[in-house]
Tab-separated table of C-alpha atoms and ligand atoms in Angstrom:
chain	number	residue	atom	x	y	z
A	1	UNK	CA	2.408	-30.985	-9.104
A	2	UNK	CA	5.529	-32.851	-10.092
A	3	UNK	CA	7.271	-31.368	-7.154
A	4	UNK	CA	5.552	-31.857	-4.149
A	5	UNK	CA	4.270	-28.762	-1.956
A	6	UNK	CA	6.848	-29.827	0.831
A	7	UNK	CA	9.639	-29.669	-1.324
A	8	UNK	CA	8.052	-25.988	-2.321
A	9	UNK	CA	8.053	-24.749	1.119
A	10	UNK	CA	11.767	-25.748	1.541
A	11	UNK	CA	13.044	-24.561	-1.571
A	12	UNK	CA	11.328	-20.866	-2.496
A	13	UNK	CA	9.968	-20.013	1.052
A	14	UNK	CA	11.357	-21.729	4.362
A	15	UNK	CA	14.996	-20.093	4.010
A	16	UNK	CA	17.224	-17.931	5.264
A	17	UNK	CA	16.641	-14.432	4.342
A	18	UNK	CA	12.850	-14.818	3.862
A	19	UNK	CA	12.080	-16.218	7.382
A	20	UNK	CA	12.903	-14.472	11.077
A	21	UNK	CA	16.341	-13.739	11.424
A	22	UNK	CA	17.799	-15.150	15.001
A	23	UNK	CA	17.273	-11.738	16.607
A	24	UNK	CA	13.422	-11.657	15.056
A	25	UNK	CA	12.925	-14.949	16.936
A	26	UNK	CA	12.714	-13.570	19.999
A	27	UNK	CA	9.363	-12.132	19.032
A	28	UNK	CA	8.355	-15.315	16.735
A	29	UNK	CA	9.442	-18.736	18.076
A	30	UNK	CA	7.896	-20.638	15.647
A	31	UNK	CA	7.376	-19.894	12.314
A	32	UNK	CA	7.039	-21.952	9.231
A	33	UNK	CA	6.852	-26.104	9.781
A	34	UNK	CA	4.745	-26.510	12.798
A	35	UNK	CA	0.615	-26.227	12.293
A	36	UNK	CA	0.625	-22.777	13.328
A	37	UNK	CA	3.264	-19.919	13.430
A	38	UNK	CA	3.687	-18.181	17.148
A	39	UNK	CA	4.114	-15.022	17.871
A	40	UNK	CA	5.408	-13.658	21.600
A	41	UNK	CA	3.199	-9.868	21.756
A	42	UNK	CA	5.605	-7.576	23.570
A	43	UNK	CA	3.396	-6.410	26.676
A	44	UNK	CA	2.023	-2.607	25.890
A	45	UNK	CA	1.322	-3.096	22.235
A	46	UNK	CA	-1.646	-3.805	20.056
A	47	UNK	CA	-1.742	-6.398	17.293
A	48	UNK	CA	-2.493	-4.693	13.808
A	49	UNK	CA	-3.648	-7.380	11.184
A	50	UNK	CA	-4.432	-7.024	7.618
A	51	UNK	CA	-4.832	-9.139	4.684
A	52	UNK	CA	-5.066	-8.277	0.773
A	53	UNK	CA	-5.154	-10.964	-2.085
A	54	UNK	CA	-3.929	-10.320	-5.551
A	55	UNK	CA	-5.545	-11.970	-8.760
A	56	UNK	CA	-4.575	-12.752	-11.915
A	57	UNK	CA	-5.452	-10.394	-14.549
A	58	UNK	CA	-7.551	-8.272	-11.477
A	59	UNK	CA	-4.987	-6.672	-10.161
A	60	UNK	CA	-1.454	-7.462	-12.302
A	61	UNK	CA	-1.458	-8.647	-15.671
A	62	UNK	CA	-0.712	-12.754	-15.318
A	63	UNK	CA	2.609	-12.182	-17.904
A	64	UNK	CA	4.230	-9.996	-15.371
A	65	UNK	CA	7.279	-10.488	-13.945
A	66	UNK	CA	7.189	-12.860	-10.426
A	67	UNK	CA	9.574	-10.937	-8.572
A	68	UNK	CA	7.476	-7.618	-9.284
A	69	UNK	CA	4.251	-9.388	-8.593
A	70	UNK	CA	5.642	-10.687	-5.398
A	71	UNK	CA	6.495	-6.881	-4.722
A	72	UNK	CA	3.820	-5.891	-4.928
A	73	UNK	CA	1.981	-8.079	-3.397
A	74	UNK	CA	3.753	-7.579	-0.262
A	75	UNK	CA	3.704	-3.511	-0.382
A	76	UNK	CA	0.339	-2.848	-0.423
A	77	UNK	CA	0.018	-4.830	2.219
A	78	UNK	CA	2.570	-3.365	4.316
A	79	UNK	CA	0.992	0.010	2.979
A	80	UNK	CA	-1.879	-0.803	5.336
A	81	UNK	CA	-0.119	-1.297	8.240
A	82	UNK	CA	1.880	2.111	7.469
A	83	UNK	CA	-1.944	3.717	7.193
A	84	UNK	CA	-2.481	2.276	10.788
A	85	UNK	CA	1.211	3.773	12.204
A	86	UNK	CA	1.976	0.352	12.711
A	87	UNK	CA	5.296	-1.607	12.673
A	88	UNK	CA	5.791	-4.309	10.626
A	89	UNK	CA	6.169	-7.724	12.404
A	90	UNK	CA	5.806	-10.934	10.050
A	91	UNK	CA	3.424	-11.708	7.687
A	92	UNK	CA	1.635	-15.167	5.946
A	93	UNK	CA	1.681	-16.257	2.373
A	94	UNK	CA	-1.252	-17.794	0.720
A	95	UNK	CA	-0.386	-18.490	-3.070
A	96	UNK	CA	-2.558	-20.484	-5.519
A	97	UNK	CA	-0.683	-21.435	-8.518
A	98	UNK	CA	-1.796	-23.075	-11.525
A	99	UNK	CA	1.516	-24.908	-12.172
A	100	UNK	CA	4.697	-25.372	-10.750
A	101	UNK	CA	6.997	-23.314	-13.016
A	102	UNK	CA	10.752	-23.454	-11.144
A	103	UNK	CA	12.146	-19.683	-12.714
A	104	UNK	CA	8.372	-18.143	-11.748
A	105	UNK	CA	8.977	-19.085	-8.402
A	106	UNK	CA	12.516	-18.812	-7.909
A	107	UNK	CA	11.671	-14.722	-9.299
A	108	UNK	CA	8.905	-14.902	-6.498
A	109	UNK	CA	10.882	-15.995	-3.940
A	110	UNK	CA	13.425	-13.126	-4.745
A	111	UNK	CA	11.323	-10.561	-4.812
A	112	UNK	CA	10.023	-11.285	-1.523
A	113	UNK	CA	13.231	-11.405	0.039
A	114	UNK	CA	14.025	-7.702	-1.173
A	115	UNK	CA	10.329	-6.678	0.267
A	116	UNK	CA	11.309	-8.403	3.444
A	117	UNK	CA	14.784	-7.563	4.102
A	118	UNK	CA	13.758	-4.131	3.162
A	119	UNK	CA	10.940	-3.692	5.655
A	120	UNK	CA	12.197	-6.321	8.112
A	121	UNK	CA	8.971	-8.495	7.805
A	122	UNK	CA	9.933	-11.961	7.757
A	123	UNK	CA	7.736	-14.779	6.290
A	124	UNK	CA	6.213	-17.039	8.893
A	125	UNK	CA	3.810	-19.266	7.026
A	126	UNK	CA	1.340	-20.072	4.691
A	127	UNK	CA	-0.405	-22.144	2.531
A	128	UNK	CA	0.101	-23.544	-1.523
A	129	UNK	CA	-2.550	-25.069	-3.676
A	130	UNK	CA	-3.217	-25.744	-7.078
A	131	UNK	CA	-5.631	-23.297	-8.925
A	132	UNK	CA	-5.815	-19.573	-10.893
A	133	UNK	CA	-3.003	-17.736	-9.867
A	134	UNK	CA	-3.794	-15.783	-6.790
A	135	UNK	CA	-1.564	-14.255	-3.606
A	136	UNK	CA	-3.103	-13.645	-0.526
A	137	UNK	CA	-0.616	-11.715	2.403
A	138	UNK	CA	-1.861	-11.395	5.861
A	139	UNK	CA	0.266	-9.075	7.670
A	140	UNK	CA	1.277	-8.391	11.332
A	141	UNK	CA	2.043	-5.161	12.713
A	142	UNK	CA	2.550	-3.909	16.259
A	143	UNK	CA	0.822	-0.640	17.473
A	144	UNK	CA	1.469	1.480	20.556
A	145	UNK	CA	-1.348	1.714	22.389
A	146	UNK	CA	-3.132	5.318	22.123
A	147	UNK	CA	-1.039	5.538	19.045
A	148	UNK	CA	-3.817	4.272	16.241
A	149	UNK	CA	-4.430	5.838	12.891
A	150	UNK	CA	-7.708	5.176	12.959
A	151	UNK	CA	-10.145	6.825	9.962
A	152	UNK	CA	-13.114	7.378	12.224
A	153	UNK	CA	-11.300	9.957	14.093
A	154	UNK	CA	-11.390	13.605	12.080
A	155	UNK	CA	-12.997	16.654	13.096
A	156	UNK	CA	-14.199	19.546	11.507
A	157	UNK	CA	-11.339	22.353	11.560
A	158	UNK	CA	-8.386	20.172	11.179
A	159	UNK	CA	-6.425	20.292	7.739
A	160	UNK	CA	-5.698	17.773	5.435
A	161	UNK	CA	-2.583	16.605	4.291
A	162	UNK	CA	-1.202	13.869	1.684
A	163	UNK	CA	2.527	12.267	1.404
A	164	UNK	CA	4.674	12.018	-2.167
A	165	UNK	CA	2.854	12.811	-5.260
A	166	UNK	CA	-0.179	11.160	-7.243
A	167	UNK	CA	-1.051	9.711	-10.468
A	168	UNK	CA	1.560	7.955	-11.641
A	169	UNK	CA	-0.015	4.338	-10.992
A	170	UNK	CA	-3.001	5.245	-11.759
A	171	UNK	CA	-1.886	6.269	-15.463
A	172	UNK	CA	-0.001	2.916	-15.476
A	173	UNK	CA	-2.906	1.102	-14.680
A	174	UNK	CA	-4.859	3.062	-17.398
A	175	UNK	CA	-2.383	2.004	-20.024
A	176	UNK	CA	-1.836	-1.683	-19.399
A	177	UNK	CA	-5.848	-1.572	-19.870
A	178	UNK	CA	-5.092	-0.697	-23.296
A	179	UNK	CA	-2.629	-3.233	-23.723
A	180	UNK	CA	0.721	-1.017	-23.671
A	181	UNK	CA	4.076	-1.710	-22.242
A	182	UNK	CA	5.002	0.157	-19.669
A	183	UNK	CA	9.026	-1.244	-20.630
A	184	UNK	CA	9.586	1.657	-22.740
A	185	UNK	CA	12.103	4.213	-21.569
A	186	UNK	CA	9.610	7.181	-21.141
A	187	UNK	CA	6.981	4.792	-19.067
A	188	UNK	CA	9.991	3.962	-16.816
A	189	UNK	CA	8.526	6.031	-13.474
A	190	UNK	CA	5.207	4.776	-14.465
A	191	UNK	CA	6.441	1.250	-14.593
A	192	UNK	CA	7.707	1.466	-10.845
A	193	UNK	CA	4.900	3.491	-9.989
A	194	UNK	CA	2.705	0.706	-10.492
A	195	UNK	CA	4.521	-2.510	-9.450
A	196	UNK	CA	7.047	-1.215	-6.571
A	197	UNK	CA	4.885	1.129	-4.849
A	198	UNK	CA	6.654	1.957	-1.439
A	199	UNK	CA	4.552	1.860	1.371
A	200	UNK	CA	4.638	4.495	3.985
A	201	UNK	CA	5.530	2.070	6.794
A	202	UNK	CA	8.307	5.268	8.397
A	203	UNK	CA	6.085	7.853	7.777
A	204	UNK	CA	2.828	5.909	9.444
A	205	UNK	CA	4.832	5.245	12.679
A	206	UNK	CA	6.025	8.646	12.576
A	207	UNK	CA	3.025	10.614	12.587
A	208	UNK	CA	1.043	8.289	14.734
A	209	UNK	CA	-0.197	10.029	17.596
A	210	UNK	CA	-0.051	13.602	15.520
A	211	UNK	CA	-2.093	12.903	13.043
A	212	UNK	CA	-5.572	12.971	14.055
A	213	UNK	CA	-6.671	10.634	10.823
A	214	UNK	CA	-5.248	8.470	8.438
A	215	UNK	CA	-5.891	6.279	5.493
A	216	UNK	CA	-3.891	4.821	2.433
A	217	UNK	CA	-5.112	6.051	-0.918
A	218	UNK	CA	-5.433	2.237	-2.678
A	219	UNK	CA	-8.853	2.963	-4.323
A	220	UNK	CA	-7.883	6.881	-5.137
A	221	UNK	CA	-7.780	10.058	-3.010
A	222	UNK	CA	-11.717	11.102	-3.559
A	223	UNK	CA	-12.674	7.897	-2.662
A	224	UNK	CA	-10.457	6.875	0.167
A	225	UNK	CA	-11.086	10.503	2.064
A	226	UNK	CA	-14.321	9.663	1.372
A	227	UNK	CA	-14.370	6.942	4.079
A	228	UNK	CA	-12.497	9.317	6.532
A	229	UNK	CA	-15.565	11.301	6.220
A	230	UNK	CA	-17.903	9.134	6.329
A	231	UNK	CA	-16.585	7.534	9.496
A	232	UNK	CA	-15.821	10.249	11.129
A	233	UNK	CA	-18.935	12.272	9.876
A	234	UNK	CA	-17.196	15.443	8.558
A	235	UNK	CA	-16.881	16.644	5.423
A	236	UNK	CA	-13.637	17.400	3.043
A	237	UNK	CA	-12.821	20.340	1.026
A	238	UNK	CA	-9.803	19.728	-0.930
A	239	UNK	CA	-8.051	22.737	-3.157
A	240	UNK	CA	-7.390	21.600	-6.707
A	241	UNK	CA	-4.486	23.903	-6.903
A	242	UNK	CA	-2.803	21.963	-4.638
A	243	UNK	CA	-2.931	18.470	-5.525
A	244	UNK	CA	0.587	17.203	-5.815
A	245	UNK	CA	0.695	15.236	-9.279
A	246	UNK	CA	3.376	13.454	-10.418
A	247	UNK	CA	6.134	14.761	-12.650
A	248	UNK	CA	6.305	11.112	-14.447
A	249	UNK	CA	2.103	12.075	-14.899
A	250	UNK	CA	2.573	15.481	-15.861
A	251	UNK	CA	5.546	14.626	-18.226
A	252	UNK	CA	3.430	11.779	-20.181
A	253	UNK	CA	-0.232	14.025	-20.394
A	254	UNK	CA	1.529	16.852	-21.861
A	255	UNK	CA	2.929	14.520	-24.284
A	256	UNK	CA	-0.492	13.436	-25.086
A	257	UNK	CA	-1.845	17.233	-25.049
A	258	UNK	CA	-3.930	16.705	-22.092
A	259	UNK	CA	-3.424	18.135	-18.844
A	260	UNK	CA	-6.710	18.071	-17.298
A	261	UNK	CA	-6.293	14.290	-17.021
A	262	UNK	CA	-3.524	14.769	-15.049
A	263	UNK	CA	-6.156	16.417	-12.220
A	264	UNK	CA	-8.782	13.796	-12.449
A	265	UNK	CA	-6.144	10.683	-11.979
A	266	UNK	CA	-4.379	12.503	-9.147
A	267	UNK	CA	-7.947	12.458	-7.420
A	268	UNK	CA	-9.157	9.519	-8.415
A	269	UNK	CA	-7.051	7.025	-9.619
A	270	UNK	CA	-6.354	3.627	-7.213
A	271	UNK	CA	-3.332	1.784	-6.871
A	272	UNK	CA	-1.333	4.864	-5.146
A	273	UNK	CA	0.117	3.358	-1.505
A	274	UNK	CA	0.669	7.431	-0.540
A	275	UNK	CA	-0.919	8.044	3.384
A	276	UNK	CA	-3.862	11.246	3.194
A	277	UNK	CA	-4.266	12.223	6.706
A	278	UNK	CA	-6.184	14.616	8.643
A	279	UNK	CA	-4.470	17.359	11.559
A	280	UNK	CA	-5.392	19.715	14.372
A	281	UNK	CA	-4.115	23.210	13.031
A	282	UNK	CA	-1.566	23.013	16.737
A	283	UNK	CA	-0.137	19.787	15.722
A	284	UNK	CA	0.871	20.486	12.350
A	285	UNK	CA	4.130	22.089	12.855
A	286	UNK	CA	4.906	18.960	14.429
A	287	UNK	CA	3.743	17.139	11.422
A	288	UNK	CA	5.869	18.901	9.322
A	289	UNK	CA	8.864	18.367	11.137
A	290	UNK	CA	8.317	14.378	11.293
A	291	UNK	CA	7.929	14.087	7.795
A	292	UNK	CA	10.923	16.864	7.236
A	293	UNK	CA	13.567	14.628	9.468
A	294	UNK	CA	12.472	11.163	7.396
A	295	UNK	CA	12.682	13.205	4.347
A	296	UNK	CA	9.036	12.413	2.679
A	297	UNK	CA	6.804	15.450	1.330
A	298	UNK	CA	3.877	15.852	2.632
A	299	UNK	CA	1.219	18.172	0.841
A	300	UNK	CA	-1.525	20.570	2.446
A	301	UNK	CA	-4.439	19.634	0.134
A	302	UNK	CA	-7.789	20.749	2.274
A	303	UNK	CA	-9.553	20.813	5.334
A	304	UNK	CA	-12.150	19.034	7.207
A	305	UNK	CA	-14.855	20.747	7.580
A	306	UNK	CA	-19.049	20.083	9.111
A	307	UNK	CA	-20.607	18.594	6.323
A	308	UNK	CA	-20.502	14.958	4.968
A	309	UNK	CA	-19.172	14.995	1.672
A	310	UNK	CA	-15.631	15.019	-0.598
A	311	UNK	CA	-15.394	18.516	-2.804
A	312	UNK	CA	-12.640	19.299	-4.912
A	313	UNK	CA	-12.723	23.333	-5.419
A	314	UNK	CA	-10.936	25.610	-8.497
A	315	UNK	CA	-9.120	28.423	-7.940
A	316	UNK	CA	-12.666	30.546	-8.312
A	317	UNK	CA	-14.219	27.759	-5.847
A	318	UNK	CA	-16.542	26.293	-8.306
A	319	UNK	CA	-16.258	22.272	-7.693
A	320	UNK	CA	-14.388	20.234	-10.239
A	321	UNK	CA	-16.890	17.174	-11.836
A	322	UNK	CA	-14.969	14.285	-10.648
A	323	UNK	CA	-15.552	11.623	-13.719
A	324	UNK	CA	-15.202	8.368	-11.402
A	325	UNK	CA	-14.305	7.965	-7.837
A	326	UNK	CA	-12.220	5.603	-7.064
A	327	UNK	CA	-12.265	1.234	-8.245
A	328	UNK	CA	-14.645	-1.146	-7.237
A	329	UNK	CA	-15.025	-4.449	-7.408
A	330	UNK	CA	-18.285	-5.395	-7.849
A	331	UNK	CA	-20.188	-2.453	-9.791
B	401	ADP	P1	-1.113	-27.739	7.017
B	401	ADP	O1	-1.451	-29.002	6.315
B	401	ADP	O2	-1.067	-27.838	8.496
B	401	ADP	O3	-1.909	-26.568	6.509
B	401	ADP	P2	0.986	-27.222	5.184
B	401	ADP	O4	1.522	-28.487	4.657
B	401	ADP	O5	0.050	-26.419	4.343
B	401	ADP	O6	0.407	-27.444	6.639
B	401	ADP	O7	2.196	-26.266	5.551
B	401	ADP	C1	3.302	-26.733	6.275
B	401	ADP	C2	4.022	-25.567	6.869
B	401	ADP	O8	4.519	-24.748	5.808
B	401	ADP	C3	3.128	-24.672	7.703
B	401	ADP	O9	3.909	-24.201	8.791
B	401	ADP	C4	2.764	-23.556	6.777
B	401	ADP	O10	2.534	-22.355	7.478
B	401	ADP	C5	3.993	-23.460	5.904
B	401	ADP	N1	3.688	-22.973	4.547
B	401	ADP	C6	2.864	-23.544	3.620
B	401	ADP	N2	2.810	-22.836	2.502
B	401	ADP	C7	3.623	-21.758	2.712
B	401	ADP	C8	3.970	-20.634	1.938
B	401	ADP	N3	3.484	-20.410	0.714
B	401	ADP	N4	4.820	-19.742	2.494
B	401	ADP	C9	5.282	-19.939	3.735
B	401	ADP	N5	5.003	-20.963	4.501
B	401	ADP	C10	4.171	-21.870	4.007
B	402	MG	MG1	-1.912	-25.835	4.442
């Protein structure tokens, strides 16, 4: 590299607006420059830490634009932390480039600011070397204790609930596969859907300590309720009827003259940063309310109930053939 990694750090990272802000620095005294970044743990809360990396051509296309990659990078991290009810605190950077290309960065660096003023989660350090262009995001969050979304902790009874509406990414996703743009004016929604997805950080602090189970929907709603009930060894019996998909979704398949798909991505497609969460029947007027005063919808989709499995039912109660559930990796 030309320009050497110190020079790097300075210029696209260790700056004002990216790093702590002088009222953040109570909580972080040392952040980028030293070996190590420091963090001061108020007394009374937990540490929530998560990490997610983002490849090349795995999860964005390499073309696409720095800012949104940085994004995006950064949200579905924080969109753990929401699934946790925890509060965003600071978060490391680990970025492997395979050249130093000034305008990439500078859109990087940009992006990330918007993420971080947004969600006031300042940069505190990281790490830059040469090689296929990767981003890896560690994240810090602070919990109350007693306060913990955890996914182990459903019970048969309780109903099930999911926030915004579904599919939209997932179609996204589907098309850039097949080599379309998503810059055309009627792929607009699907365009953010997929590289500005906004993490439920309000709406996981909010309903901590109400809801009784929670998990972000990254690898699809099937799937992810899956490993609530799995965990918490229940079962899940979700209502096709009620599935929230999205307009943007519902909009493009009847375009195409095929609604059904509309179904089958809302259940299974990944890439969708929405919370699904799990109730006690007493707590969910409080529930409602929550998510009523910070303005986010939240859906009744199921219940848990004794079993061990994830069914999707019809309106007759037959159980819908789910074609694939949920992305992974390595099958
Ligand atoms: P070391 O050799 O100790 O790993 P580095 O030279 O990699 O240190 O990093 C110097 C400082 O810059 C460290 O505080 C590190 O956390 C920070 N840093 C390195 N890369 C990044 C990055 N991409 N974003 C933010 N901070 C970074
Ligand atoms: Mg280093």
């Amino acid at each position: 590299m030309a320009i050497s990694e110190f020079d790097l750090i300075k210029d696209y990272f260790n700056k004002s607006g990216l790093i702590p802000t002088t009222e953040q620095s109570a909580r972080i005294p040392l952040g980028i420059g030293d070996d190590c970044a420091v963090i001061d743990l108020p007394p009374e809360r937990l540490l929530a830490v998560s990490m997610d990396t983002l490849v090349a051509d795995v999860h964005f296309p390499a073309k696409a634009d720095s800012g949104l990659i940085a994004q995006r990078a950064l949200a579905v991290n924080l969109s753990d932390l929401a699934a946790m009810g925890a509060e965003p605190l600071a978060f490391t950077l680990a970025l492997s480039l395979p050249k130093v290309e000034e305008a990439w960065l500078q859109g990087f660096s940009l992006g990330l600011e918007q993420m971080i003023q947004k969600y006031r989660c300042p940069l505190i350090g990281g790490d830059i070397t040469k090689g296929p262009l990767s981003i890896t995001i560690q994240v810090h969050g602070l919990l109350e204790r007693g306060k913990i979304l955890r996914r182990d902790s459903a019970r048969p009874g309780e109903l099930v609930y999911v926030s915004g509406e579904l599919g939209a990414a997932g179609l996204a996703v589907s098309l850039l596969g097949n080599g379309m743009s998503l810059d055309k004016p009627d792929t607009k929604e699907l365009h953010s859907a997929y590289y500005q997805p906004v993490p439920r950080v309000i709406l996981g602090q909010s309903i901590a300590g109400i809801a009784s189970a929670a998990i972000d929907i990254s690898d699809g709603l099937m799937a992810d309720l899956g490993h609530i009930a799995e965990q918490s060894g229940v079962g899940i019996v979700l209502n096709a009827k009620a599935i929230p998909i999205s307009k943007a979704v519902k909009n493009f398949m009847g375009a195409m003259g095929d609604k059904s798909k509309g179904l089958n991505l809302a259940l299974t497609a990944g890439d969708e940063y929405e919370l699904a969460l799990t109730v006690a029947e007493d707590q969910q007027e409080e529930l409602q309310q929550k998510a009523a005063e910070i303005n986010v919808p939240l859906t009744l989709i199921g219940r848990v109930v004794k079993g061990s499995r994830v069914k999707c039912l019809d309106s007759d109660g037959r159980e819908i053939d789910i074609k694939n559930s949920g992305y992974r990796h390595f099958s």
